[in-house]
Coordinates of C-alpha atoms and ligand atoms in Angstrom, one line a residue:
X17 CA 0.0 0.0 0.0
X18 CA 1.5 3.4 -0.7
X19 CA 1.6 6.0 1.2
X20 CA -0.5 8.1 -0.3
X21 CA -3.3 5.4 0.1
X22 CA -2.5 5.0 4.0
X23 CA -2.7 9.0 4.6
X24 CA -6.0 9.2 2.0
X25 CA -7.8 6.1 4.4
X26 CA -6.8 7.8 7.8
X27 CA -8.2 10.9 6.9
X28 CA -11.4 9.1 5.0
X29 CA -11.8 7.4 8.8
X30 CA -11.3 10.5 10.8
X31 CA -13.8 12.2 8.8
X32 CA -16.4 9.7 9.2
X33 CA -15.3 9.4 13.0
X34 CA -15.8 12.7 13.1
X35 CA -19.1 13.2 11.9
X36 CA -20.2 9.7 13.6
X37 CA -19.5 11.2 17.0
X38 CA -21.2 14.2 15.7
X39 CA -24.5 13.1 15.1
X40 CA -24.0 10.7 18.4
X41 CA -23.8 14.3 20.5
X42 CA -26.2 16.1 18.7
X43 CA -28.9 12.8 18.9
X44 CA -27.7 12.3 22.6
X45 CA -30.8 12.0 24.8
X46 CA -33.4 11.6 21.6
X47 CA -35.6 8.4 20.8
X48 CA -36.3 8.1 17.1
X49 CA -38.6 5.6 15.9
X50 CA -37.5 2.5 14.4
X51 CA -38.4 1.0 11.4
X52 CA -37.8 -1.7 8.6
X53 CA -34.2 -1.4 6.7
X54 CA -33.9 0.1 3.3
X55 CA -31.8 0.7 0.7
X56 CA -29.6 3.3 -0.1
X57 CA -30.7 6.2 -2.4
X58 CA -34.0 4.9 -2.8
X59 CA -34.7 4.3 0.5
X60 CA -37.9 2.4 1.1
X61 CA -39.7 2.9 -2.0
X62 CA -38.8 -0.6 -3.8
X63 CA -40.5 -2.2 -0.7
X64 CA -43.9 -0.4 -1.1
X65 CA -45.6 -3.5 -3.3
X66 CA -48.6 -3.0 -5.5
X67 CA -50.5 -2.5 -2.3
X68 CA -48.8 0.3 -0.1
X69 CA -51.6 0.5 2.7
X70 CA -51.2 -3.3 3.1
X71 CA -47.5 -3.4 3.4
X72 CA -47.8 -0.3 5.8
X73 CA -49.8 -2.1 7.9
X74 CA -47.4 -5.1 8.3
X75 CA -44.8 -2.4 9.2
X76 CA -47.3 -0.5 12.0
X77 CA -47.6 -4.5 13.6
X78 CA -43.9 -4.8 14.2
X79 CA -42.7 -1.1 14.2
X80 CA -45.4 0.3 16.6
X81 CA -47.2 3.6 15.8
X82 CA -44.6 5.8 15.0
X83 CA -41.6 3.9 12.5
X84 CA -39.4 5.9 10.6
X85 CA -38.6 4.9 6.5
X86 CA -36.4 6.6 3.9
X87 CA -39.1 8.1 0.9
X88 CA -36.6 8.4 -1.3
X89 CA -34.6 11.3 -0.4
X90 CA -37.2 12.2 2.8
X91 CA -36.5 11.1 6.6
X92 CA -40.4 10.0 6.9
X93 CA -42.1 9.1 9.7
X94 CA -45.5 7.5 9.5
X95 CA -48.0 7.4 11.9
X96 CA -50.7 5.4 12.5
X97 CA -53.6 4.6 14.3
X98 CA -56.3 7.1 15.4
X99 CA -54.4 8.3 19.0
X100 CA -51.4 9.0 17.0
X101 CA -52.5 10.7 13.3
X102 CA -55.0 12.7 16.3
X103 CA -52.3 13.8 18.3
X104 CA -49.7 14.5 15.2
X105 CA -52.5 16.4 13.4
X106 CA -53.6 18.4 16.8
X107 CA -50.0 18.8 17.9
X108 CA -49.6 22.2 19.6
X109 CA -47.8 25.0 17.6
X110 CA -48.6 23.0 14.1
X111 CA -45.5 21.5 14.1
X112 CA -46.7 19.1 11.3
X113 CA -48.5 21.1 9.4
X114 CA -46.2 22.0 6.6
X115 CA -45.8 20.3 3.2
X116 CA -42.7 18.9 2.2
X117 CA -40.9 20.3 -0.9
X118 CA -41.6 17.4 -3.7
X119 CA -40.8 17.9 -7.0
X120 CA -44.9 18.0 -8.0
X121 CA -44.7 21.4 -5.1
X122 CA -41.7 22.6 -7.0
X123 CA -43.9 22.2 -10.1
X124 CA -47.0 24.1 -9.0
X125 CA -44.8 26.6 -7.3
X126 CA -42.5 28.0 -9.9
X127 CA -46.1 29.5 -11.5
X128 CA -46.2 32.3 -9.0
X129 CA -42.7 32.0 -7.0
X130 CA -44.5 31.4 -3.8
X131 CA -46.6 29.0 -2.1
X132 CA -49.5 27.3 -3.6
X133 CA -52.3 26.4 -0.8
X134 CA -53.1 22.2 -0.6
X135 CA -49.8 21.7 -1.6
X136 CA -48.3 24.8 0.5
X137 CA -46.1 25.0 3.1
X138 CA -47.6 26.3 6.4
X139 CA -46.9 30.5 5.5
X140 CA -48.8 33.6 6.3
X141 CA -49.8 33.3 2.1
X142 CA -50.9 29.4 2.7
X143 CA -52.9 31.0 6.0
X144 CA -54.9 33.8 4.1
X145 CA -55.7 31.7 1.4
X146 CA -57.2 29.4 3.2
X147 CA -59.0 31.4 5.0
X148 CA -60.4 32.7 1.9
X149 CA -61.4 29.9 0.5
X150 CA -63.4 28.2 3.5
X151 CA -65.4 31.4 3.8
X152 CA -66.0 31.5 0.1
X153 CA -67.1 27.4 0.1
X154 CA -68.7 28.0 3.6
X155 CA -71.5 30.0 1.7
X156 CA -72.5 27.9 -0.1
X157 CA -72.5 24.9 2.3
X158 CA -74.7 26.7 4.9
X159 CA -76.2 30.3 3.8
X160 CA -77.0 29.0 0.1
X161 CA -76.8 25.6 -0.4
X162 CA -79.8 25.7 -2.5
X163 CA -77.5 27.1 -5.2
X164 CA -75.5 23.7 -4.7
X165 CA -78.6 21.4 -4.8
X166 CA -80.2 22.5 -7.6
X167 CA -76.7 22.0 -9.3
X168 CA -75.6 18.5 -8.2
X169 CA -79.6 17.5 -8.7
X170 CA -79.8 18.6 -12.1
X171 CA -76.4 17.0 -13.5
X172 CA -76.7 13.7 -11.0
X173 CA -80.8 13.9 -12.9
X174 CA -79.3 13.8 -16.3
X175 CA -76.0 11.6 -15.3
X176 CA -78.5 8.9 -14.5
X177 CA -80.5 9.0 -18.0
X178 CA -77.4 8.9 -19.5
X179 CA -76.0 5.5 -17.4
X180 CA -79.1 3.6 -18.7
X181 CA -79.2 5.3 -22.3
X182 CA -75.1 4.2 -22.5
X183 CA -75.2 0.9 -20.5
X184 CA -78.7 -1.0 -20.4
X185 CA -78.1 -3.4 -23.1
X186 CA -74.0 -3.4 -23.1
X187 CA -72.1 -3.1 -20.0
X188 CA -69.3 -0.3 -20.1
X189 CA -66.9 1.5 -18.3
X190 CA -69.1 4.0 -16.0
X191 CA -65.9 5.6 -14.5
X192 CA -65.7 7.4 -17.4
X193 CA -69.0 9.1 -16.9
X194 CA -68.9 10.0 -13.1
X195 CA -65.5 11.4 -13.8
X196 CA -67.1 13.9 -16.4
X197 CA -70.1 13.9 -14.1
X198 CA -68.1 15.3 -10.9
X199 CA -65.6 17.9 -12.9
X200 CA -68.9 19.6 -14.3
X201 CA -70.6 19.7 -10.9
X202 CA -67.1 21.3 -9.7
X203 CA -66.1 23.7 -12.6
X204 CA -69.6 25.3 -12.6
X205 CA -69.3 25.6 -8.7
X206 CA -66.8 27.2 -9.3
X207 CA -66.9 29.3 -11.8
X208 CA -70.7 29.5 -12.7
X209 CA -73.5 27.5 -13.8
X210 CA -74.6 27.2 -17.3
X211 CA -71.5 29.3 -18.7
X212 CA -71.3 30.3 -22.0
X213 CA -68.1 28.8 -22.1
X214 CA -67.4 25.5 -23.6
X215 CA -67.8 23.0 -20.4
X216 CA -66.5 20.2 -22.1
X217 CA -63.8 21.2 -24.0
X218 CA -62.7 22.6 -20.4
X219 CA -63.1 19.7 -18.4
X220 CA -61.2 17.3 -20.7
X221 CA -58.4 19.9 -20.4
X222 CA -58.7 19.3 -16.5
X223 CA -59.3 15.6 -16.2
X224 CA -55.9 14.9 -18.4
X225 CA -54.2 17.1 -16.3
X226 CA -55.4 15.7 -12.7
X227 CA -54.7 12.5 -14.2
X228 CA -51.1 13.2 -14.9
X229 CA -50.8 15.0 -11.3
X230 CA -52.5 11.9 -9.7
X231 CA -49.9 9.5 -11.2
X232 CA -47.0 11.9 -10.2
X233 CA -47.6 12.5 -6.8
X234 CA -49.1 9.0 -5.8
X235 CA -47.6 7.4 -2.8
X236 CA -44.3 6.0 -3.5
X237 CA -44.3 7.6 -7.0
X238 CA -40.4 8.2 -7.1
X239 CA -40.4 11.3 -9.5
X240 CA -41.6 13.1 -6.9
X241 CA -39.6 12.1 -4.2
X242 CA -36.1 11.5 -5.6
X243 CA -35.2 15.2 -6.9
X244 CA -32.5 14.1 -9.6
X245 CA -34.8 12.0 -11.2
X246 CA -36.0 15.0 -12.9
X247 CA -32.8 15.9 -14.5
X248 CA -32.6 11.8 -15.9
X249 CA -36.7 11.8 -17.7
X250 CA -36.8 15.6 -17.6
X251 CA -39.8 15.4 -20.4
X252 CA -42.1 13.9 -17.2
X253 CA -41.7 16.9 -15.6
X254 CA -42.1 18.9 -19.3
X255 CA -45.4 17.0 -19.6
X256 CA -47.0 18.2 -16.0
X257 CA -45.4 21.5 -16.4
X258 CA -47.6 21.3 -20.0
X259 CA -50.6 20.2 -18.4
X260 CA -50.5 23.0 -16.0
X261 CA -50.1 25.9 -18.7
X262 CA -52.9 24.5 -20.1
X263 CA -55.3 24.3 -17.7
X264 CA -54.1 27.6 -16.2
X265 CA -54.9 28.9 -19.6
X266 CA -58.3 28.5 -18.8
X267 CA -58.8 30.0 -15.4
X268 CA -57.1 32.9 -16.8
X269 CA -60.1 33.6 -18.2
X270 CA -62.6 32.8 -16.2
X271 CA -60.7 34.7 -13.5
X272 CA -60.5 38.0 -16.0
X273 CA -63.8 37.3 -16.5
X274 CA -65.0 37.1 -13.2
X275 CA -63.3 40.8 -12.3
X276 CA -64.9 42.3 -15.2
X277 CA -68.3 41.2 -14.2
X278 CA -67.9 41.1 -10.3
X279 CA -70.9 42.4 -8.1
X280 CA -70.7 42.7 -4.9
X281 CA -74.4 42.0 -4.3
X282 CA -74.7 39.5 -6.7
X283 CA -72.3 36.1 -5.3
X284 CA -72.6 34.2 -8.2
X285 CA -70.0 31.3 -7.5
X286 CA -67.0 30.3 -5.6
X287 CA -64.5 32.9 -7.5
X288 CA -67.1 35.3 -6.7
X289 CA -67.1 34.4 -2.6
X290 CA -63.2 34.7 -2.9
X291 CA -62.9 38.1 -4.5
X292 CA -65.8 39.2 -1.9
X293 CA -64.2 37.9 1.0
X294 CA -60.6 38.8 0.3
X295 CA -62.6 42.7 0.1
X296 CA -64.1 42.1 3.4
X297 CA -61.1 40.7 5.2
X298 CA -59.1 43.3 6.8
X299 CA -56.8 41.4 8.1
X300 CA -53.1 41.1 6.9
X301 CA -54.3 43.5 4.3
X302 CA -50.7 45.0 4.3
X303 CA -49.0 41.4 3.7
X304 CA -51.7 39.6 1.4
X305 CA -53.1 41.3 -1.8
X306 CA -55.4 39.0 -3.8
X307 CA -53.6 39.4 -7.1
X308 CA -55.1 37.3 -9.9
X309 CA -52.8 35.1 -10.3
X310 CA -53.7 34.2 -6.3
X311 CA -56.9 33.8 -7.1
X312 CA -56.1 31.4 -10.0
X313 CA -53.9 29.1 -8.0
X314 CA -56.6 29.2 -5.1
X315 CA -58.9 27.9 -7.9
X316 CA -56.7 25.6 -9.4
X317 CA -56.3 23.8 -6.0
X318 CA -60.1 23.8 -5.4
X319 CA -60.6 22.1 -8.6
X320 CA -57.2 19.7 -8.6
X321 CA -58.4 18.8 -4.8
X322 CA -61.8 18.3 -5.2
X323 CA -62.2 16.9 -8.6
X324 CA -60.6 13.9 -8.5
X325 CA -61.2 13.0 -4.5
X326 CA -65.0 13.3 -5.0
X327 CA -65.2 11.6 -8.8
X328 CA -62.9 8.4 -7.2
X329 CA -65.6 7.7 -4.2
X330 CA -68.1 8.1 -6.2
X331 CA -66.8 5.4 -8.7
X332 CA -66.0 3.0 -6.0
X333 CA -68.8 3.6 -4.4
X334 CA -71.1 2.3 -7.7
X335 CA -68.2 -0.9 -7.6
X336 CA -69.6 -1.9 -4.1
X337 CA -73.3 -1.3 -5.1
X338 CA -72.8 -4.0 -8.4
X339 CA -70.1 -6.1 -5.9
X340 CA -73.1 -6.3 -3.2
X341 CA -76.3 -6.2 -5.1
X342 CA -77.9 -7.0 -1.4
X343 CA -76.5 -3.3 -0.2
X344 CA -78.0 -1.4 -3.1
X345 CA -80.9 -3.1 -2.8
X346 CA -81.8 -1.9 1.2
X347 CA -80.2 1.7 -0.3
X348 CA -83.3 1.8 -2.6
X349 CA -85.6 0.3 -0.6
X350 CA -84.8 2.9 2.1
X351 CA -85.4 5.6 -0.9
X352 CA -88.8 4.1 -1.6
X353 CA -90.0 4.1 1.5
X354 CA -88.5 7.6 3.1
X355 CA -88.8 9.1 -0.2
X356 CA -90.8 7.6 -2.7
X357 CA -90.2 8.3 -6.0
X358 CA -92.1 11.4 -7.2
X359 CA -89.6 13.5 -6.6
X360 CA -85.9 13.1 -6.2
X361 CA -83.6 12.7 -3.1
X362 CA -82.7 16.3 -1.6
X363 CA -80.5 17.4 1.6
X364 CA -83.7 17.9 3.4
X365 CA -83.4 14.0 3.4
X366 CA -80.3 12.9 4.3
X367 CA -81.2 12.7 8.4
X368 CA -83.9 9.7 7.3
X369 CA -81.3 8.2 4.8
X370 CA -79.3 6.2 7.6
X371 CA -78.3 3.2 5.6
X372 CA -77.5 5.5 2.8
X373 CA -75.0 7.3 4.8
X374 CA -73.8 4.5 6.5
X375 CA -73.1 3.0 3.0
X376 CA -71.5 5.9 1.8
X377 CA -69.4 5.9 5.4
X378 CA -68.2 2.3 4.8
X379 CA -67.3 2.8 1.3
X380 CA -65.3 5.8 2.3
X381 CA -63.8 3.9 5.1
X382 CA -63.2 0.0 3.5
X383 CA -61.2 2.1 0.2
X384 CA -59.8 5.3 1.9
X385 CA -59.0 6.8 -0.7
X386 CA -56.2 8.8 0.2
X387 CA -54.4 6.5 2.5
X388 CA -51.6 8.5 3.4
X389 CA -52.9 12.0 3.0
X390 CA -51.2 14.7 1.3
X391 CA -47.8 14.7 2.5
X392 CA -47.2 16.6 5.9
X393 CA -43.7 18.1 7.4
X394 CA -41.8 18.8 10.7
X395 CA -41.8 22.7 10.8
X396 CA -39.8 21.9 13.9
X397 CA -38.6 19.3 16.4
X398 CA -41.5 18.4 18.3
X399 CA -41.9 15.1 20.1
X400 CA -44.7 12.6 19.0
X401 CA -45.8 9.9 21.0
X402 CA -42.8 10.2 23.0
X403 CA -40.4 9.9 19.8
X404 CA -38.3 12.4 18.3
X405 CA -39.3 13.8 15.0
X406 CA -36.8 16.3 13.7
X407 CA -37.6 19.6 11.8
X408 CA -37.5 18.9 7.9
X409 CA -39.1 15.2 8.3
X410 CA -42.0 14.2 5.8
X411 CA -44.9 13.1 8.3
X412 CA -47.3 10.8 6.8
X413 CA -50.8 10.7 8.5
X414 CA -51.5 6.8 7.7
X415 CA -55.7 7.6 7.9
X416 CA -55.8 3.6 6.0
X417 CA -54.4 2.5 9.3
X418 CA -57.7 4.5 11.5
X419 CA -59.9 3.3 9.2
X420 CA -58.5 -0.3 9.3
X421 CA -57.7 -0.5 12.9
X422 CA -58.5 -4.2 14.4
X423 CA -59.1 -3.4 18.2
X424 CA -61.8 -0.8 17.3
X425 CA -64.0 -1.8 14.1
X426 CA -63.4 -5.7 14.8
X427 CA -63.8 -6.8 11.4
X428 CA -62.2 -4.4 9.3
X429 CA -61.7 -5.8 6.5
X430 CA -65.1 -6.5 5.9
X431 CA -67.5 -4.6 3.9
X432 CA -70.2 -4.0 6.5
X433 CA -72.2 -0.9 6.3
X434 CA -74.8 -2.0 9.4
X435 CA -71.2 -1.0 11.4
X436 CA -72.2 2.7 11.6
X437 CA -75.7 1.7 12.8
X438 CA -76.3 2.1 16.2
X439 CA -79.6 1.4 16.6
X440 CA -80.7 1.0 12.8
X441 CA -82.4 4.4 13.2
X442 CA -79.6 6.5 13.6
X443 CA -75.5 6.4 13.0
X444 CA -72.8 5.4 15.6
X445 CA -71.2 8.8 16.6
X446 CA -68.1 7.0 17.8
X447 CA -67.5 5.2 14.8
X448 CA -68.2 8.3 12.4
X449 CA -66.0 10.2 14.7
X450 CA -63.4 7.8 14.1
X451 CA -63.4 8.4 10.5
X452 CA -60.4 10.4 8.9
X453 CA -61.0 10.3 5.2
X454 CA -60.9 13.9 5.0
X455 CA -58.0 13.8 7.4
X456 CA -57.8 15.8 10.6
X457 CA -56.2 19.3 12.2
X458 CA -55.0 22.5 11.0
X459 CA -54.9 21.0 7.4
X460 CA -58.1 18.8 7.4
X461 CA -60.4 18.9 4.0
X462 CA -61.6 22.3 3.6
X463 CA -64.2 20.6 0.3
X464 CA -65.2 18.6 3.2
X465 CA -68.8 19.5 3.6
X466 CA -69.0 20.3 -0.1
X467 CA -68.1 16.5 -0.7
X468 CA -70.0 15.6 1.5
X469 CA -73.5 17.0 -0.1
X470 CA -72.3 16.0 -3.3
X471 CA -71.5 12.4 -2.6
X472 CA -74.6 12.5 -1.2
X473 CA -76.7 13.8 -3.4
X474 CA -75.1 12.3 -6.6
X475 CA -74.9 8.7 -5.2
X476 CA -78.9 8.8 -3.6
X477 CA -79.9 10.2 -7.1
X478 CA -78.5 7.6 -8.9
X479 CA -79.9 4.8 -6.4
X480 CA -83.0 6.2 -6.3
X481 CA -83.0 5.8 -10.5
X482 CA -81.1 3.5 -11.3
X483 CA -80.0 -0.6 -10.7
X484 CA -76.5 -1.0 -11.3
X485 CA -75.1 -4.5 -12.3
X486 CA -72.4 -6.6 -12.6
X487 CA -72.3 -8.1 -15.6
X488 CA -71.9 -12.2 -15.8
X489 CA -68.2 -12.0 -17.1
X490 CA -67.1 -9.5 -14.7
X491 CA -64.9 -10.1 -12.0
X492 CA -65.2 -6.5 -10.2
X493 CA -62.0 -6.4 -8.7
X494 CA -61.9 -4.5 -5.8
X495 CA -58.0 -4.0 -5.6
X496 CA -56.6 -0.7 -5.2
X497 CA -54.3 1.3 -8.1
X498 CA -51.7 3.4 -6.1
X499 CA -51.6 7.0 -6.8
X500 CA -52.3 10.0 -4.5
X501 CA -55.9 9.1 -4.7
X502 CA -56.4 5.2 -4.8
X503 CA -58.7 4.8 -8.0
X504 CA -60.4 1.0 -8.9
X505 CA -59.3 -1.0 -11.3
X506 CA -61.6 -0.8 -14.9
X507 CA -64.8 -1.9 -14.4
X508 CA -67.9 -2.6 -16.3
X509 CA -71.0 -2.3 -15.9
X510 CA -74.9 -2.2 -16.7
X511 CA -77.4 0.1 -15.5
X512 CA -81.3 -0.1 -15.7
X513 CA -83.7 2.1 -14.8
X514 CA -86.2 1.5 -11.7
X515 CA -89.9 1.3 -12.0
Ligands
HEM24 C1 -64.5 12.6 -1.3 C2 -64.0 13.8 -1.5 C3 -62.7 14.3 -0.8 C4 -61.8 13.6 0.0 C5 -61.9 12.2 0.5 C6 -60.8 14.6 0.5 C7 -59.8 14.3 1.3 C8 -58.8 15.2 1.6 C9 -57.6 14.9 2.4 C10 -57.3 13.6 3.0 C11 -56.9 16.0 2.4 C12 -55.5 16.2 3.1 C13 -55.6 16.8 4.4 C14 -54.2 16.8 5.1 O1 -53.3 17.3 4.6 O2 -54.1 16.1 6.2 C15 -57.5 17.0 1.7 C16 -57.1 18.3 1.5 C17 -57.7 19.3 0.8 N1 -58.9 19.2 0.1 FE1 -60.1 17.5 0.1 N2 -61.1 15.8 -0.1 C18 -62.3 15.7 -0.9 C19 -62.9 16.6 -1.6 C20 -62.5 17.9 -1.7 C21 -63.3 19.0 -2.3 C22 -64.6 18.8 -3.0 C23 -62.5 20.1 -2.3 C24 -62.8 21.5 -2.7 C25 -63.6 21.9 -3.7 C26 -61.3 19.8 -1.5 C27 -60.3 20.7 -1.2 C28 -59.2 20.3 -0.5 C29 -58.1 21.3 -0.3 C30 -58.0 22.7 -0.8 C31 -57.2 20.6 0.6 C32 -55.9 21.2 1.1 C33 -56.1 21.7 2.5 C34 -54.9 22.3 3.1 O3 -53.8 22.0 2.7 O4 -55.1 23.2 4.0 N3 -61.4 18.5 -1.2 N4 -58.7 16.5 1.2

């Protein structure tokens, strides 16, 4: 061995001495979670398995509630369980409610140079827009949902002619339809009903593009997670970042629109409530201006977040009603009888509708369709569960692991909707309670109510007009496909009409 060599491989050892003993002081006193090994650069990501929720689960069994794993170049912890997502997503001074910086954030970011909101970190910008945009969806949850009713009623109305026109002789793939169904109930929310603008050539623009987003930021997508990826398929990113212009293209001008004809006294739709708000909302007024390109990215996220979350329950939910004909058929009997059939299902309704909402719930719960959440992030070190989580760590809420947790639903992995009965005449507060599909804390669902009366509406509507049915060569696979929201695989299916 030269010399050179010996002097090269003392000072290679010192250096990692160095930094070994390092890390040993600076960690002195701290207890990190454990978890299962990985493998360098990539971390855990090879060990995910078609099924992630599944293989998380085996980890929560041997690694306890909090276990640590390497998403590709993130520290992660994961938490599971309803006492620990509760107490991560509660935790005092929000110290998990940031978002880490992924390559899809990086994406959506460099549009405006700052933060975006569902995909934000946890800034005074994230804050205000927020704020903004529950007020704006508020009003029409509570003050005017009639303007939502008559909206969701009207397309679910004509959404179920067209099931039975398309599919009453030959089965086909419905999935198709509820997704057109759910971006036109969204876009006109959002923007306004019966537009002169051309709906469909819009919404096709927007389902691509969620489509493309869904597959990029999925759990365990690496793209998003390793960083220099990027620079090795750089036309992936090219195609998002093309996706995006697009479909920014076209709030463009319906924002521009929307300030030419804004009213104050006239609230026509969500971009409406936000421009209204932002004028009645002194504070921060100094920090925050609602610019239009604000309002566009507010928009965008509305849309992006609510689009495909609501348009994938839905679509499972019709899977379970053709997997278990029995189900759908005590949904429509409970129809008949609480609401007959001369007119069709409204909110006033949904107290009487127990089974319907328990169905809905158990859907929601068996699938959860966004297992792990968006990604949350240590804004600090905070302790969880008595472990230390250190500032700059991805936190994943793991809301499959709530909704699939053995000691308090018993049977979890069976499709049961009579679970959320407690009496059979009304629903199980403790069980609904321990539902998280729209997450919980600081950065819960803010389309939560709106999905809520839309899933509602849209699936009762259908039930009320429709039988759904597996055809004889069908297998109806309930299996999951990864992404950030967990969609069925293809399915086909037959509709008639009731009565
Ligand atoms: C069945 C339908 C839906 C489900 C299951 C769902 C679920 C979720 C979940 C799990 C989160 C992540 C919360 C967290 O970070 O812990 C989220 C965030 C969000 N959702 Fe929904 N959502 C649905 C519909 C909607 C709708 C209709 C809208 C709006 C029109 C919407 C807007 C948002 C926004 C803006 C965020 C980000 C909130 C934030 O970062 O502060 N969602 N949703």
């Amino acid at each position: 061995m030269s010399e050179f060599t010996i002097v090269l491989a003392t000072v290679f050892t010192v250096f990692i001495t160095v930094l070994f003993l390092q890390r040993l002081l600076q960690n002195r006193g701290k207890r990190y979670p454990n978890g299962p090994f990985g493998f360098p650069i990539v971390g855990h990501l090879p060990l995910f398995g078609n099924n992630p929720p599944k293989t998380f689960m085996k980890w929560w069994k041997i690694y306890g509630d909090v276990f640590s794993i390497r998403l590709g170049s993130w520290n992660t912890v994961v938490v599971n369980g309803y006492n620990a997502v509760k107490s991560a997503a509660e935790h005092p001074d929000d110290a998990f409610s940031g978002r880490p910086n992924f390559v899809s954030t990086d994406i959506l970011k460099e549009r405006i140079k700052e933060d975006t909101f569902a995909f934000g970190n946890f800034s005074p910008v994230y804050l205000k827009q927020r704020k903004l945009a529950s007020k704006a969806l508020r009003l029409f949850t509570s003050k005017r949902s009639e303007i939502i009713e008559e909206l969701v009623t009207s397309e679910a109305k004509d959404f179920a002619d067209i099931l039975v026109k398309k599919y009453n002789r030959h089965s086909g793939q419905i999935e198709l339809d509820v997704q057109t169904l759910v971006t036109r109930i969204i876009y006109q929310f959002l923007y306004g009903r019966n537009k002169t603008v051309d709906v469909d050539r819009h919404v096709k623009a927007l389902i691509k593009a969620l489509e493309e987003f869904n597959d990029l930021t999925g759990s365990g997508s690496p793209l998003d997670v390793l960083p220099w990826l990027r620079y090795v398929i750089p036309w992936k990113v090219d195609e998002l970042r093309k996706s995006f212009a697009r479909t920014d293209e076209i709030m463009t001008e319906q924002v521009q629109e929307h300030y030419e004809t804004f009213a104050p006294g006239n609230i026509r739709d969500v971009a409406d409530a936000i421009i209204a708000s932002d004028a009645d909302d002194e504070e921060n007024k100094d920090r925050y201006v609602l610019t239009r390109a604000r309002l566009n990215l507010t928009l965008a996220d509305l849309q992006g977040a609510g689009v495909d979350t609501t348009n994938k329950t839905l679509s499972w939910m019709f899977l379970y009603m053709a997997k278990f004909p029995q189900v759908q058929e005590r949904v429509y009997t409970e129809i008949n009888d609480k609401v007959g059939t001369a007119r069709s299902v409204m909110l006033k309704d949904k107290p009487d509708l127990v089974y319907t909402n328990a169905v809905i719930l158990e859907v929601m719960r068996i699938v959860t369709q966004i297992p792990f959440s968006l990604p949350h992030y240590a804004m600090k070190n905070a302790k969880l569960q008595g472990y230390d989580v250190d500032k700059d760590t991805v936190v994943i809420f793991n809301l499959f692991s709530v909704h699939h947790e053995k000691e308090f639903w018993k049977d979890p992995e069976s499709f049961r909707p009579e679970r959320f009965l407690s009496d059979g005449k009304s629903l199980d507060e403790e069980k609904c309670n321990h539902m998280f599909a729209f997450s919980h804390g600081r950065r819960r669902c803010v389309g939560e109510f709106l999905a809520k009366m839309n899933l509602f509406l849209s699936f009762s509507i259908v039930m009320q007009k429709c039988k759904i049915i597996k055809p004889v060569d069908e297998k109806l696979d309930l299996t999951p496909i990864p992404g950030l929201v967990y969609s069925s695989k293809p399915y086909k299916l037959l509709v008639q009409e009731r009565n």
